[in-house]
Coordinates of C-alpha atoms in Angstrom, one line a residue:
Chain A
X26 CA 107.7 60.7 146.3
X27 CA 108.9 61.0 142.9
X28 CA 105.3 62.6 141.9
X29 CA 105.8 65.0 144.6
X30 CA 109.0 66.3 143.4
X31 CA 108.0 66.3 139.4
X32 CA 104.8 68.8 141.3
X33 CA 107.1 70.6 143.2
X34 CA 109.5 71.2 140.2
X35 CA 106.0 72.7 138.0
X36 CA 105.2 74.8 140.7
X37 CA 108.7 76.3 141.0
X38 CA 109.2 76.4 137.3
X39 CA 105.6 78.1 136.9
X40 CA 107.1 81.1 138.8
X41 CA 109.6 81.8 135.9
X42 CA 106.6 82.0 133.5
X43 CA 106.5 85.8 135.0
X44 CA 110.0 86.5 134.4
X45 CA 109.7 85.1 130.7
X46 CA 107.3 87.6 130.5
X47 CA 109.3 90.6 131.8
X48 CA 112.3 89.3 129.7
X49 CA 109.8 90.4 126.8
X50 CA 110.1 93.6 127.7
X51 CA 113.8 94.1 129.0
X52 CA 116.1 96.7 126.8
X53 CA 113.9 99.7 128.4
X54 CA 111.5 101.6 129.8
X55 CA 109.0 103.7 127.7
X56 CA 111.0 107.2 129.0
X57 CA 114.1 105.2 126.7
X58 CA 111.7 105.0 124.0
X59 CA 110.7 108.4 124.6
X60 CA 113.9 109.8 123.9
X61 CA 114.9 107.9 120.9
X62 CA 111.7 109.3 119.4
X63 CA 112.3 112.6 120.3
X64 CA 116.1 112.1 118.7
X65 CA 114.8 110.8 115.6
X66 CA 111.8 113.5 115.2
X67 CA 114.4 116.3 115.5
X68 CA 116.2 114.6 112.9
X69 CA 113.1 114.5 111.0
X70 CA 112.7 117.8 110.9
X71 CA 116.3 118.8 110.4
X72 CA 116.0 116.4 106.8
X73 CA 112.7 118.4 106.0
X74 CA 114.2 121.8 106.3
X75 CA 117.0 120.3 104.0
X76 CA 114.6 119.4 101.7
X77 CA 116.0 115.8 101.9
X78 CA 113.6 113.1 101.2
X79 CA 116.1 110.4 101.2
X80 CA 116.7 111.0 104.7
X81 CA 113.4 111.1 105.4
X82 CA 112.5 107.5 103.6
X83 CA 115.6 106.2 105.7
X84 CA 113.7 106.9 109.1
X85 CA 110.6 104.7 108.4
X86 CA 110.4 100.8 108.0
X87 CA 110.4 99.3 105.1
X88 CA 107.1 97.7 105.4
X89 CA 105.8 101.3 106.9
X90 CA 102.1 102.9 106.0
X91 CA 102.0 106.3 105.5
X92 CA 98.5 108.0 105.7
X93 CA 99.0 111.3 104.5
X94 CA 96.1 113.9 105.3
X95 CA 94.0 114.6 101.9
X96 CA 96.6 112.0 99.9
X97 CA 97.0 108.1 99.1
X98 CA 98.0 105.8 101.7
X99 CA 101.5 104.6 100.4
X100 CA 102.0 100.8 101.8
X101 CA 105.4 99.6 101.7
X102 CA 106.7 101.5 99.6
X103 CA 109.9 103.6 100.2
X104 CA 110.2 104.7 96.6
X105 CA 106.3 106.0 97.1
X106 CA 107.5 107.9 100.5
X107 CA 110.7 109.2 98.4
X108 CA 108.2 110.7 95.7
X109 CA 105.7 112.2 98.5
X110 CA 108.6 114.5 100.2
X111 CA 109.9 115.2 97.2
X112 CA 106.3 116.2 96.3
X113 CA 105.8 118.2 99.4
X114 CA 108.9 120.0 99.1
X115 CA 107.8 121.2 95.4
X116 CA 104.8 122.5 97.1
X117 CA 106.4 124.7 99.4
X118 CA 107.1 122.6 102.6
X119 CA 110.0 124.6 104.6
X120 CA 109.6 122.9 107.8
X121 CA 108.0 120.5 110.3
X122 CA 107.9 121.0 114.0
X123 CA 106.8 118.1 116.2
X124 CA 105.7 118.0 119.4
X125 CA 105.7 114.2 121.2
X126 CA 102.5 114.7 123.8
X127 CA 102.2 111.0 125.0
X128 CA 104.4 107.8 124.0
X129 CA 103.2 104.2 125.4
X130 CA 105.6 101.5 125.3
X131 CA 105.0 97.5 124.7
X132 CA 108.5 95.7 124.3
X133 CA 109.9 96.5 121.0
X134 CA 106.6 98.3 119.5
X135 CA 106.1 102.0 121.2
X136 CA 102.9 104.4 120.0
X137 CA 103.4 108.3 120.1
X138 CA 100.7 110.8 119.6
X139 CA 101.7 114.2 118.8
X140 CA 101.1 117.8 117.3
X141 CA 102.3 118.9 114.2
X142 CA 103.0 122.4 112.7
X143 CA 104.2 122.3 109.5
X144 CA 105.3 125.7 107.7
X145 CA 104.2 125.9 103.8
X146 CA 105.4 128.9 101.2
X147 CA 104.9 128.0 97.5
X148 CA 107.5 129.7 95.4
X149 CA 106.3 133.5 95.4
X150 CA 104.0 133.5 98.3
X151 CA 103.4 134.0 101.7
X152 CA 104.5 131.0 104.4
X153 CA 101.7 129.3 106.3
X154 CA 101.4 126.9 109.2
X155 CA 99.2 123.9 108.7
X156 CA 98.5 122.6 112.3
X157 CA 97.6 119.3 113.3
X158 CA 98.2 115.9 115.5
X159 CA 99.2 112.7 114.2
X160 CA 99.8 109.0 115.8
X161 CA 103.2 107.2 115.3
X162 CA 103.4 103.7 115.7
X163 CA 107.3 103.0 116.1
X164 CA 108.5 99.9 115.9
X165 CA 112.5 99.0 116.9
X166 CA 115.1 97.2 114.9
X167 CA 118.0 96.5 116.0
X168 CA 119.3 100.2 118.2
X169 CA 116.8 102.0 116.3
X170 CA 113.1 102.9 116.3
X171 CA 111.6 103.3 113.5
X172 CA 108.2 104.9 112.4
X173 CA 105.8 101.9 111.0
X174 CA 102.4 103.8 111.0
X175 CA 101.7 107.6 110.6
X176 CA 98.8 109.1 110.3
X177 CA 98.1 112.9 110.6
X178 CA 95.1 115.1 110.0
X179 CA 94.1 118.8 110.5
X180 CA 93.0 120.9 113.7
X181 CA 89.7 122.4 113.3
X182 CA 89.5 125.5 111.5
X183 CA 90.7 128.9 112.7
X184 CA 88.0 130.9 112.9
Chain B
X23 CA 125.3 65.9 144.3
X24 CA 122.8 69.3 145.6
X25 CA 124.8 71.5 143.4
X26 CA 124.0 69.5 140.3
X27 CA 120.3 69.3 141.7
X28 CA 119.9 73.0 141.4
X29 CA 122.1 73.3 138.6
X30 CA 119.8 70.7 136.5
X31 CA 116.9 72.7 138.1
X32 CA 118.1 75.9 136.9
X33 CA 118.8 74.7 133.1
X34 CA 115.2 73.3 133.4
X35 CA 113.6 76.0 134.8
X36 CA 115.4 78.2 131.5
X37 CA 113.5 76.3 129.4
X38 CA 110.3 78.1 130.7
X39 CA 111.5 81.1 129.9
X40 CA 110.9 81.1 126.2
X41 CA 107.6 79.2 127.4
X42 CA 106.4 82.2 129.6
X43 CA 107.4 84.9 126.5
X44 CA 104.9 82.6 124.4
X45 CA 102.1 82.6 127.0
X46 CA 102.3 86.4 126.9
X47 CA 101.1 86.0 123.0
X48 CA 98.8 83.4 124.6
X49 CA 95.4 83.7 123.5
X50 CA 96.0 84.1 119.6
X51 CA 97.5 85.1 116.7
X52 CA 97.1 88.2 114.5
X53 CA 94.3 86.3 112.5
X54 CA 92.3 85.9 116.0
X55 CA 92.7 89.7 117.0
X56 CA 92.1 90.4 113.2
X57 CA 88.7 88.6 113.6
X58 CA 88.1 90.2 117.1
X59 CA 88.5 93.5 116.0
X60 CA 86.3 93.1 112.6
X61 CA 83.9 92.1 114.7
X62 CA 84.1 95.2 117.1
X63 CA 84.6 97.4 114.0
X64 CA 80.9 95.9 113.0
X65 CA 79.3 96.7 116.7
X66 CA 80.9 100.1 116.1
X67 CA 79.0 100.2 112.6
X68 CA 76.0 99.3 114.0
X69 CA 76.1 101.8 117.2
X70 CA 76.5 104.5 114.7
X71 CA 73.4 103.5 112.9
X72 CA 71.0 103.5 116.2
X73 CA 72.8 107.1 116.9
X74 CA 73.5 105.3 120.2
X75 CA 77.1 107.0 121.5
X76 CA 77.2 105.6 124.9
X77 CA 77.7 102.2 123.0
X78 CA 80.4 103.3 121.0
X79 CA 82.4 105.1 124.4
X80 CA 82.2 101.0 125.3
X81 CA 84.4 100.4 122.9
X82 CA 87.1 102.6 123.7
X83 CA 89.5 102.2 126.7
X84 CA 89.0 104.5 129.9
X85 CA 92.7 106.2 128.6
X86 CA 92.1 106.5 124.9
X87 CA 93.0 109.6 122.7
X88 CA 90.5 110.2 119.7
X89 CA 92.2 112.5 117.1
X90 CA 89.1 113.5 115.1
X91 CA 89.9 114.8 111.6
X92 CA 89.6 119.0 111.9
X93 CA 88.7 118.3 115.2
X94 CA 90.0 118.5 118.8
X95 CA 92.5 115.8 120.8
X96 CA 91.0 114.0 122.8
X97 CA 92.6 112.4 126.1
X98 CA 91.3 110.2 128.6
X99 CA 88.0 111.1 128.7
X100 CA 84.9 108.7 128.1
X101 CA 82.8 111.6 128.4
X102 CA 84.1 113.6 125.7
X103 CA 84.2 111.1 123.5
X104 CA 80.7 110.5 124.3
X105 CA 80.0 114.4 123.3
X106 CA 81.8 113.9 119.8
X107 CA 79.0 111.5 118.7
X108 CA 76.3 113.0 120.0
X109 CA 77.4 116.1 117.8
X110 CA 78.4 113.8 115.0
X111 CA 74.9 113.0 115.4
X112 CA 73.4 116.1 115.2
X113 CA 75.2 116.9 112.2
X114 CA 73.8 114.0 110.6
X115 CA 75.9 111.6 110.5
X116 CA 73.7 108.4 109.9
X117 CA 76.3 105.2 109.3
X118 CA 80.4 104.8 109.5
X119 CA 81.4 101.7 107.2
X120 CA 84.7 100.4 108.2
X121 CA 87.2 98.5 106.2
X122 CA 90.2 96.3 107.6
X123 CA 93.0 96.6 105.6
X124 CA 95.8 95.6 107.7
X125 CA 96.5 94.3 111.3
X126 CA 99.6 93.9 112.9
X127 CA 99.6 92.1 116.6
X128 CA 102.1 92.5 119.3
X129 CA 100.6 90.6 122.1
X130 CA 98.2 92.7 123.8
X131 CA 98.4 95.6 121.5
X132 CA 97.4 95.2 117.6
X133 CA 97.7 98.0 115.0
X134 CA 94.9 98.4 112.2
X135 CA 94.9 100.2 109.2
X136 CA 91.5 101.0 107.2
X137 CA 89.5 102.2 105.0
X138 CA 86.1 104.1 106.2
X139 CA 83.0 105.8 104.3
X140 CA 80.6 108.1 106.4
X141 CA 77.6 108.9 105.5
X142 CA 76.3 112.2 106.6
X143 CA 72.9 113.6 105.8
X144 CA 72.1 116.5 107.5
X145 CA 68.4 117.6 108.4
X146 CA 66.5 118.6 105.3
X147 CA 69.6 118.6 103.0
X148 CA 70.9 115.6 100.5
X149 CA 73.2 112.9 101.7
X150 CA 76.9 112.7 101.6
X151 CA 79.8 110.0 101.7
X152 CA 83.1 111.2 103.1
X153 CA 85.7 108.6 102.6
X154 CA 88.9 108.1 104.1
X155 CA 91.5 106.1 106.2
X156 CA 92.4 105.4 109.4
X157 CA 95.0 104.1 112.1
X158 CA 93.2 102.1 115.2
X159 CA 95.5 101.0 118.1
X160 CA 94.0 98.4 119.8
X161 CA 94.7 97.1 123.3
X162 CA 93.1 93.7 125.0
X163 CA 91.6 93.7 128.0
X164 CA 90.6 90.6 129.7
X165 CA 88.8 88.9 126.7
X166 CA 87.9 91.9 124.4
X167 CA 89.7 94.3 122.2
X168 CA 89.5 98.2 122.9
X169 CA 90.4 100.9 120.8
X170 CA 93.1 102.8 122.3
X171 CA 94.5 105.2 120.1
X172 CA 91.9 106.5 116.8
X173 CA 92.9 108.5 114.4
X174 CA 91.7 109.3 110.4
X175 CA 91.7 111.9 107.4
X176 CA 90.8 112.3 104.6
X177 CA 90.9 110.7 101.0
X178 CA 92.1 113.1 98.1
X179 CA 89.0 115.4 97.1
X180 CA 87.6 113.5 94.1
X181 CA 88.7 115.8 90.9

């Protein structure tokens, strides 16, 4: 008897193992996600037309990679991230325009891929657009998601 | 006396939560997907080497998005990506070294960062390296690790 009931409790109990699981994932779907990202690249591209890089550095994680096309990949390193924009912005960067295409969610971890078009006019010269795509791994802490990976390249050339 | 049954079941049963959130990490840590994907990173090697592209499509999930450096997206499609190395191929491309830097796991998912060299060598000419780094989002399914999301650039241009 008492065997039967210590089975009986496993069994019962095994069908929470499920709803642990789900409980891994509660605080939203990936269309949540979606928007936060969408909220945060539009503020992105507000600091970069304002030429502010501290804004910028205050977007990513502080353990974040940044894998800049044709550059150094800058591991944990605000400061580093800082000095890039800042960089950019003495180069001629006026403005970045992104474009979420596809954003897959797993609990507090969400990946975005996306186009880029980034507009370029050194002092004295005529303004460009450097297109691309790039992939965003976002992570969340706390209300906020926060980019953790992102990596960018070119599309292929004009011709 | 049935009310404190279930309520006693119910505190029990709570402890399973927590027990079902760690069997969705079952199955490893970050050093265990670590060695999984060096592993597939190595088969990937190896597949570029025999020129053999169906074996690298193998590796990637039936949904993943290749973001080729000054090349075209793409989405979801096994046979494209199967294209991309055959002209890779034809270019010349003759071995892909790959370098694990970092990997970061969230349960099914795990997020590498790397280092690669390509050596390309097209017909009648001298060979080349091209060196960069990359992003790999990797996503287990049943017992092996795909790459989902695969993106890379470019190092600086050596001065």
């Amino acid at each position: 008897m008492k065997l039967r009931r210590v089975v009986g409790f496993l069994i019962i109990a095994a069908l929470f193992v499920p709803l642990g699981r789900a409980a891994a994932h509660k605080g939203g779907s990936a269309e949540e996600a979606r928007r936060a990202i969408e909220a945060t690249n539009a503020k992105y591209g507000d600091a970069v037309q304002k030429g502010d890089a501290a804004a910028i550095v205050a977007l990513y994680t502080k353990d974040a990679i940044l894998l800049p096309d044709d550059g150094e990949m800058i591991r944990s390193s605000p400061a580093k991230i800082e000095e890039f924009w800042k960089a950019s912005f003495k180069a001629g960067v006026k403005a970045a325009k992104l474009e979420t295409l596809d954003v897959e969610r797993m609990g507090d971890v969400a990946v975005e891929t996306g186009r880029f078009a980034m507009t370029i006019q050194p002092e004295g010269k005529e303004a460009t657009t450097a297109k691309g795509k790039y992939v965003v791994v976002w992570k969340r802490e706390g209300d906020s998601w926060k980019l953790h990976r992102d990596i960018w390249n070119s599309d292929p050339a004009a011709k």
